[in-house]
Amino acid sequence: MSTQTTRILVFSHRPEVRETIITAVGRRPAPDLGRVEYVEAGTIADVLYEMDNGGVDLAILDGEAQPTGGMGLSRQLKNEITDCPPIVVAVRRKDDRWLATWSQADAVLVHPLDPLAAAETVAEVLRSTALPAVRG
């Protein structure tokens, strides 16, 4: 069991969507992973600030965010940040999964979020990524 704290950035222009994502993933997505510390971002500027400063282990982006959606933002981050942390995009329709692939996202969540599936998806992405040294 890990004692490492993982920082997850959650982006949506809508606070209720951020809350839904955080609630679905939970504070510990799997027993073998450490606790999660969430950083909420309501604007693109907030996301860019957090990503530029480092310390984000994973980002979950709302694909329906306005005025810029999480899919376009994911593609931008993946193309502009060296060693970009993994990104999960939350979409409203299963049919939008292909767009998440275009966005270079590491995984996709589909609303309405199933807490078991959301936690497992995030856990799988975190396991497949070498996490930096303990922060917490």
XYZ file of N, CA, C and O in Angstrom:
544
model
N 0.848 -1.180 0.000
C 0.000 0.000 0.000
C 0.892 1.242 0.000
O 1.794 1.360 0.787
N 0.598 2.162 -0.896
C 1.404 3.365 -1.063
C 0.968 4.464 -0.096
O -0.204 4.628 0.197
N 1.960 5.208 0.378
C 1.666 6.373 1.216
C 1.862 7.660 0.427
O 1.739 8.741 0.974
N 2.167 7.529 -0.840
C 2.403 8.676 -1.702
C 1.100 9.412 -2.000
O 0.067 8.806 -2.247
N 1.160 10.739 -1.991
C 0.013 11.555 -2.354
C 0.102 11.880 -3.843
O 1.152 12.266 -4.337
N -1.004 11.703 -4.525
C -1.088 11.970 -5.954
C -1.883 13.246 -6.159
O -2.967 13.393 -5.600
N -1.346 14.172 -6.973
C -2.063 15.417 -7.282
C -2.781 15.262 -8.613
O -2.151 15.011 -9.632
N -4.096 15.415 -8.548
C -4.924 15.330 -9.749
C -5.562 16.688 -10.000
O -6.258 17.230 -9.135
N -5.325 17.213 -11.189
C -5.940 18.460 -11.626
C -7.274 18.122 -12.283
O -7.342 17.251 -13.153
N -8.342 18.774 -11.854
C -9.673 18.560 -12.427
C -10.132 19.885 -13.030
O -10.269 20.882 -12.318
N -10.366 19.867 -14.353
C -10.762 21.087 -15.061
C -12.182 20.984 -15.602
O -12.536 20.026 -16.290
N -12.970 21.984 -15.294
C -14.266 22.239 -15.922
C -14.650 23.665 -15.568
O -14.332 24.141 -14.481
N -15.333 24.333 -16.470
C -15.820 25.681 -16.157
C -17.010 25.604 -15.206
O -17.388 26.604 -14.618
N -17.567 24.417 -15.024
C -18.728 24.229 -14.147
C -18.309 23.526 -12.856
O -17.866 22.378 -12.877
N -18.453 24.205 -11.715
C -18.060 23.610 -10.426
C -18.752 22.281 -10.144
O -18.146 21.377 -9.567
N -20.005 22.132 -10.563
C -20.714 20.886 -10.300
C -20.129 19.706 -11.072
O -20.160 18.570 -10.599
N -19.565 19.965 -12.240
C -18.907 18.897 -13.002
C -17.611 18.499 -12.302
O -17.304 17.310 -12.170
N -16.845 19.494 -11.832
C -15.622 19.174 -11.075
C -15.966 18.333 -9.852
O -15.299 17.333 -9.567
N -17.013 18.715 -9.145
C -17.425 17.978 -7.946
C -17.837 16.540 -8.282
O -17.489 15.599 -7.570
N -18.556 16.369 -9.387
C -18.979 15.037 -9.815
C -17.773 14.155 -10.115
O -17.731 12.982 -9.722
N -16.784 14.709 -10.795
C -15.571 13.949 -11.125
C -14.824 13.570 -9.851
O -14.430 12.410 -9.666
N -14.629 14.520 -8.963
C -13.896 14.271 -7.712
C -14.614 13.217 -6.874
O -13.982 12.296 -6.338
N -15.924 13.324 -6.783
C -16.706 12.359 -6.009
C -16.614 10.965 -6.626
O -16.472 9.967 -5.908
N -16.685 10.878 -7.950
C -16.642 9.579 -8.626
C -15.290 8.893 -8.458
O -15.222 7.697 -8.175
N -14.215 9.641 -8.606
C -12.873 9.049 -8.496
C -12.532 8.765 -7.038
O -11.938 7.731 -6.714
N -12.906 9.655 -6.147
C -12.678 9.453 -4.719
C -11.287 9.866 -4.259
O -10.439 10.269 -5.051
N -11.078 9.760 -2.964
C -9.811 10.176 -2.350
C -8.723 9.113 -2.455
O -7.550 9.377 -2.205
N -9.107 7.894 -2.774
C -8.141 6.815 -2.963
C -8.733 5.859 -4.004
O -9.519 4.985 -3.661
N -8.356 6.028 -5.275
C -8.992 5.265 -6.335
C -8.759 3.745 -6.262
O -9.528 2.988 -6.818
N -7.713 3.330 -5.569
C -7.433 1.898 -5.414
C -6.599 1.698 -4.156
O -5.824 2.578 -3.770
N -6.743 0.543 -3.504
C -6.018 0.288 -2.254
C -4.488 0.349 -2.397
O -3.798 0.698 -1.445
N -3.971 0.021 -3.587
C -2.520 0.015 -3.774
C -1.954 1.389 -4.122
O -0.742 1.534 -4.281
N -2.817 2.381 -4.230
C -2.375 3.748 -4.545
C -2.554 4.637 -3.325
O -3.402 4.389 -2.483
N -1.763 5.692 -3.261
C -1.875 6.639 -2.157
C -3.115 7.500 -2.275
O -3.902 7.389 -3.213
N -3.258 8.376 -1.305
C -4.391 9.307 -1.311
C -4.225 10.328 -2.432
O -3.127 10.577 -2.898
N -5.346 10.913 -2.797
C -5.376 11.892 -3.873
C -5.621 13.276 -3.296
O -6.464 13.465 -2.427
N -4.853 14.226 -3.792
C -5.081 15.647 -3.508
C -5.563 16.257 -4.814
O -4.908 16.130 -5.851
N -6.728 16.893 -4.777
C -7.287 17.488 -5.984
C -6.961 18.969 -6.063
O -6.989 19.677 -5.067
N -6.666 19.403 -7.288
C -6.482 20.814 -7.599
C -7.563 21.124 -8.630
O -7.590 20.518 -9.700
N -8.455 22.039 -8.289
C -9.538 22.381 -9.204
C -9.156 23.576 -10.064
O -8.555 24.534 -9.582
N -9.530 23.491 -11.342
C -9.264 24.574 -12.286
C -10.564 24.888 -13.018
O -11.193 23.988 -13.586
N -10.936 26.160 -13.005
C -12.165 26.586 -13.659
C -11.934 27.295 -14.978
O -12.888 27.570 -15.710
N -10.670 27.595 -15.282
C -10.352 28.289 -16.534
C -9.127 27.652 -17.177
O -8.354 26.954 -16.516
N -8.952 27.930 -18.456
C -7.773 27.445 -19.171
C -6.511 28.018 -18.528
O -5.514 27.322 -18.381
N -6.566 29.285 -18.126
C -5.408 29.919 -17.486
C -5.008 29.166 -16.220
O -3.813 28.973 -15.968
N -6.005 28.716 -15.441
C -5.707 27.936 -14.234
C -5.002 26.624 -14.589
O -4.046 26.215 -13.933
N -5.481 25.963 -15.633
C -4.875 24.691 -16.066
C -3.434 24.922 -16.499
O -2.523 24.207 -16.074
N -3.233 25.923 -17.343
C -1.880 26.195 -17.850
C -0.931 26.564 -16.710
O 0.224 26.120 -16.690
N -1.408 27.330 -15.745
C -0.587 27.705 -14.592
C -0.152 26.461 -13.825
O 1.032 26.284 -13.524
N -1.098 25.593 -13.507
C -0.786 24.385 -12.730
C 0.135 23.438 -13.499
O 1.070 22.882 -12.940
N -0.133 23.272 -14.784
C 0.687 22.363 -15.594
C 2.094 22.921 -15.778
O 3.062 22.169 -15.717
N 2.208 24.219 -15.978
C 3.526 24.839 -16.143
C 4.361 24.770 -14.871
O 5.584 24.673 -14.927
N 3.698 24.827 -13.714
C 4.420 24.780 -12.442
C 4.793 23.370 -12.017
O 5.499 23.192 -11.030
N 4.318 22.381 -12.724
C 4.645 21.000 -12.396
C 3.898 20.530 -11.159
O 3.076 21.239 -10.583
N 4.173 19.316 -10.762
C 3.542 18.778 -9.570
C 2.176 18.172 -9.804
O 1.531 17.711 -8.874
N 1.700 18.154 -11.060
C 0.438 17.504 -11.384
C 0.775 16.102 -11.885
O 1.543 15.931 -12.818
N 0.198 15.088 -11.220
C 0.468 13.705 -11.608
C -0.486 13.214 -12.683
O -0.166 12.293 -13.436
N -1.673 13.816 -12.748
C -2.683 13.420 -13.713
C -3.677 14.565 -13.831
O -3.941 15.252 -12.845
N -4.220 14.756 -15.036
C -5.246 15.784 -15.241
C -6.503 15.115 -15.773
O -6.426 14.229 -16.622
N -7.643 15.522 -15.238
C -8.933 15.084 -15.751
C -9.620 16.326 -16.302
O -9.855 17.290 -15.570
N -9.891 16.319 -17.605
C -10.425 17.487 -18.291
C -11.838 17.222 -18.783
O -12.106 16.170 -19.379
N -12.719 18.170 -18.564
C -14.100 18.096 -19.027
C -14.135 18.363 -20.527
O -13.794 19.461 -20.977
N -14.524 17.363 -21.287
C -14.587 17.510 -22.734
C -15.621 18.515 -23.203
O -15.566 18.990 -24.326
N -16.564 18.862 -22.325
C -17.641 19.790 -22.675
C -17.407 21.197 -22.126
O -18.305 22.035 -22.196
N -16.243 21.453 -21.548
C -15.969 22.765 -20.941
C -16.086 23.870 -21.989
O -15.852 23.653 -23.173
N -16.443 25.060 -21.516
C -16.594 26.221 -22.389
C -15.677 27.339 -21.911
O -15.461 27.450 -20.720
N -15.115 28.158 -22.728
C -15.271 28.168 -24.179
C -14.367 27.164 -24.886
O -14.563 26.875 -26.049
N -13.378 26.632 -24.200
C -12.486 25.634 -24.790
C -12.689 24.315 -24.074
O -12.582 24.241 -22.855
N -12.972 23.284 -24.841
C -13.220 21.972 -24.260
C -11.948 21.242 -23.881
O -10.846 21.579 -24.322
N -12.111 20.242 -23.060
C -10.989 19.461 -22.571
C -10.258 18.673 -23.645
O -9.079 18.388 -23.508
N -10.954 18.338 -24.738
C -10.280 17.571 -25.786
C -9.248 18.412 -26.522
O -8.123 17.971 -26.737
N -9.625 19.626 -26.888
C -8.664 20.515 -27.541
C -7.531 20.875 -26.599
O -6.362 20.943 -26.996
N -7.869 21.088 -25.338
C -6.861 21.413 -24.335
C -5.902 20.235 -24.125
O -4.697 20.428 -24.007
N -6.437 19.029 -24.115
C -5.589 17.843 -23.969
C -4.568 17.771 -25.100
O -3.372 17.564 -24.863
N -5.038 17.957 -26.313
C -4.136 17.901 -27.477
C -3.056 18.980 -27.375
O -1.884 18.730 -27.645
N -3.457 20.187 -26.968
C -2.497 21.281 -26.808
C -1.442 20.923 -25.756
O -0.243 21.082 -25.997
N -1.887 20.435 -24.599
C -0.949 20.108 -23.526
C 0.000 18.988 -23.948
O 1.207 19.059 -23.692
N -0.536 17.960 -24.595
C 0.293 16.828 -25.019
C 1.346 17.256 -26.036
O 2.441 16.715 -26.065
N 1.007 18.238 -26.866
C 1.938 18.699 -27.900
C 2.908 19.769 -27.418
O 3.930 19.993 -28.047
N 2.594 20.451 -26.313
C 3.419 21.572 -25.878
C 4.244 21.317 -24.623
O 5.199 22.037 -24.367
N 3.870 20.321 -23.829
C 4.584 20.082 -22.574
C 5.429 18.824 -22.687
O 4.908 17.737 -22.955
N 6.716 18.990 -22.495
C 7.603 17.840 -22.473
C 7.271 17.029 -21.227
O 7.099 17.580 -20.144
N 7.185 15.723 -21.367
C 6.823 14.842 -20.251
C 5.486 15.250 -19.629
O 5.349 15.333 -18.402
N 4.518 15.510 -20.482
C 3.175 15.892 -20.018
C 2.605 14.768 -19.154
O 2.712 13.596 -19.513
N 2.033 15.135 -18.010
C 1.400 14.092 -17.194
C 0.241 13.459 -17.952
O -0.284 14.050 -18.904
N -0.179 12.281 -17.542
C -1.305 11.646 -18.224
C -2.571 12.488 -18.099
O -2.758 13.204 -17.115
N -3.411 12.361 -19.120
C -4.652 13.126 -19.171
C -5.821 12.179 -19.411
O -5.757 11.300 -20.270
N -6.875 12.383 -18.644
C -8.131 11.670 -18.818
C -9.165 12.712 -19.222
O -9.248 13.776 -18.610
N -9.937 12.414 -20.261
C -10.972 13.338 -20.716
C -12.339 12.746 -20.383
O -12.587 11.563 -20.635
N -13.203 13.563 -19.812
C -14.572 13.159 -19.496
C -15.495 13.670 -20.603
O -15.521 14.868 -20.879
N -16.217 12.754 -21.242
C -17.113 13.106 -22.341
C -18.557 12.785 -21.963
O -18.806 12.014 -21.042
N -19.478 13.375 -22.678
C -20.909 13.176 -22.396
C -21.496 11.974 -23.133
O -22.483 11.420 -22.714
N -20.922 11.636 -24.276
C -21.478 10.551 -25.089
C -20.403 9.543 -25.432
O -19.274 9.922 -25.731
N -20.767 8.262 -25.410
C -19.808 7.217 -25.792
C -19.275 7.459 -27.201
O -18.133 7.154 -27.496
N -20.121 8.019 -28.064
C -19.719 8.279 -29.447
C -18.588 9.297 -29.547
O -17.960 9.423 -30.591
N -18.339 10.049 -28.471
C -17.263 11.050 -28.490
C -15.899 10.465 -28.134
O -14.903 11.177 -28.099
N -15.842 9.156 -27.882
C -14.562 8.529 -27.545
C -13.512 8.742 -28.638
O -12.346 8.899 -28.351
N -13.923 8.744 -29.904
C -12.964 8.934 -30.990
C -12.305 10.307 -30.907
O -11.131 10.458 -31.225
N -13.070 11.308 -30.458
C -12.490 12.644 -30.293
C -11.449 12.646 -29.181
O -10.423 13.324 -29.275
N -11.710 11.882 -28.138
C -10.736 11.785 -27.050
C -9.458 11.121 -27.550
O -8.363 11.487 -27.122
N -9.583 10.179 -28.471
C -8.393 9.567 -29.074
C -7.621 10.619 -29.866
O -6.405 10.720 -29.756
N -8.328 11.427 -30.641
C -7.694 12.515 -31.390
C -6.970 13.459 -30.439
O -5.909 13.978 -30.751
N -7.540 13.661 -29.257
C -6.975 14.607 -28.298
C -5.711 14.100 -27.616
O -5.096 14.825 -26.852
N -5.338 12.842 -27.895
C -4.154 12.199 -27.316
C -4.322 11.912 -25.824
O -3.348 11.717 -25.105
N -5.565 11.881 -25.359
C -5.832 11.563 -23.957
C -5.407 10.127 -23.678
O -5.464 9.261 -24.551
N -4.988 9.891 -22.443
C -4.552 8.558 -22.037
C -5.729 7.647 -21.710
O -5.591 6.422 -21.736
N -6.873 8.229 -21.378
C -8.076 7.464 -21.059
C -9.292 8.365 -21.167
O -9.168 9.593 -21.237
N -10.465 7.735 -21.150
C -11.724 8.460 -21.298
C -12.697 7.998 -20.219
O -12.792 6.811 -19.922
N -13.421 8.962 -19.655
C -14.545 8.683 -18.767
C -15.800 9.156 -19.485
O -15.761 10.165 -20.192
N -16.907 8.437 -19.310
C -18.161 8.817 -19.965
C -19.204 9.129 -18.901
O -19.425 8.331 -17.992
N -19.829 10.317 -19.036
C -20.930 10.701 -18.145
C -22.182 9.931 -18.527
O -22.381 9.680 -19.708
N -23.039 9.560 -17.600
C -22.867 9.773 -16.166
C -21.759 8.859 -15.632
O -21.629 7.716 -16.062
N -20.959 9.414 -14.745
C -19.798 8.689 -14.253
C -20.203 7.576 -13.294
O -20.945 7.798 -12.346
N -19.683 6.406 -13.556
C -19.828 5.263 -12.656
C -18.627 5.320 -11.723
O -17.484 5.234 -12.189
N -18.830 5.472 -10.410
C -17.694 5.601 -9.486
C -16.699 4.448 -9.563
O -15.493 4.674 -9.493
N -17.165 3.220 -9.736
C -16.239 2.093 -9.834
C -15.393 2.184 -11.103
O -14.179 2.006 -11.070
N -16.041 2.475 -12.224
C -15.313 2.584 -13.489
C -14.380 3.790 -13.489
O -13.246 3.709 -13.977
N -14.835 4.924 -12.934
C -13.996 6.132 -12.898
C -12.753 5.900 -12.051
O -11.636 6.226 -12.467
N -12.939 5.334 -10.857
C -11.793 5.076 -9.978
C -10.829 4.081 -10.620
O -9.610 4.274 -10.577
N -11.351 3.034 -11.235
C -10.489 2.032 -11.859
C -9.732 2.606 -13.056
O -8.550 2.329 -13.242
N -10.400 3.438 -13.848
C -9.731 4.068 -15.000
C -8.578 4.939 -14.528
O -7.464 4.851 -15.052
N -8.834 5.774 -13.532
C -7.783 6.644 -12.999
C -6.663 5.802 -12.385
O -5.476 6.077 -12.604
N -7.012 4.760 -11.656
C -6.001 3.892 -11.046
C -5.126 3.239 -12.117
O -3.897 3.186 -11.976
N -5.741 2.756 -13.197
C -4.970 2.130 -14.278
C -3.999 3.121 -14.910
O -2.847 2.777 -15.184
N -4.454 4.336 -15.140
C -3.577 5.348 -15.737
C -2.424 5.666 -14.782
O -1.269 5.753 -15.194
N -2.721 5.814 -13.497
C -1.670 6.121 -12.518
C -0.673 4.975 -12.397
O 0.533 5.199 -12.296
N -1.163 3.743 -12.430
C -0.262 2.584 -12.342
C 0.669 2.506 -13.541
O 1.792 2.038 -13.429
N 0.178 2.914 -14.703
C 0.978 2.808 -15.921
C 1.990 3.943 -16.062
O 2.758 3.976 -17.005
N 1.963 4.846 -15.105
C 2.850 6.009 -15.141
C 3.807 5.969 -13.957
O 3.399 5.732 -12.835
N 5.056 6.208 -14.199
C 6.017 6.306 -13.102
C 5.772 7.620 -12.371
O 5.943 8.681 -12.941
N 5.351 7.534 -11.113
C 5.073 8.746 -10.359
C 6.341 9.296 -9.719
O 7.224 8.542 -9.329
N 6.427 10.618 -9.585
C 7.601 11.228 -8.967
C 7.665 10.914 -7.457
O 6.779 10.284 -6.910
N 8.667 11.422 -6.822
C 8.899 11.179 -5.402
C 7.721 11.627 -4.546
O 6.921 12.459 -4.953
N 7.653 11.102 -3.353
C 6.569 11.395 -2.422
C 6.492 12.902 -2.141
O 7.477 13.555 -1.917
N 5.235 13.409 -2.176
C 5.004 14.824 -1.902
C 4.273 15.002 -0.579
O 4.191 16.075 -0.072
N 3.607 13.984 -0.092
C 2.747 14.187 1.056
C 3.282 13.594 2.225
O 3.448 13.188 3.155
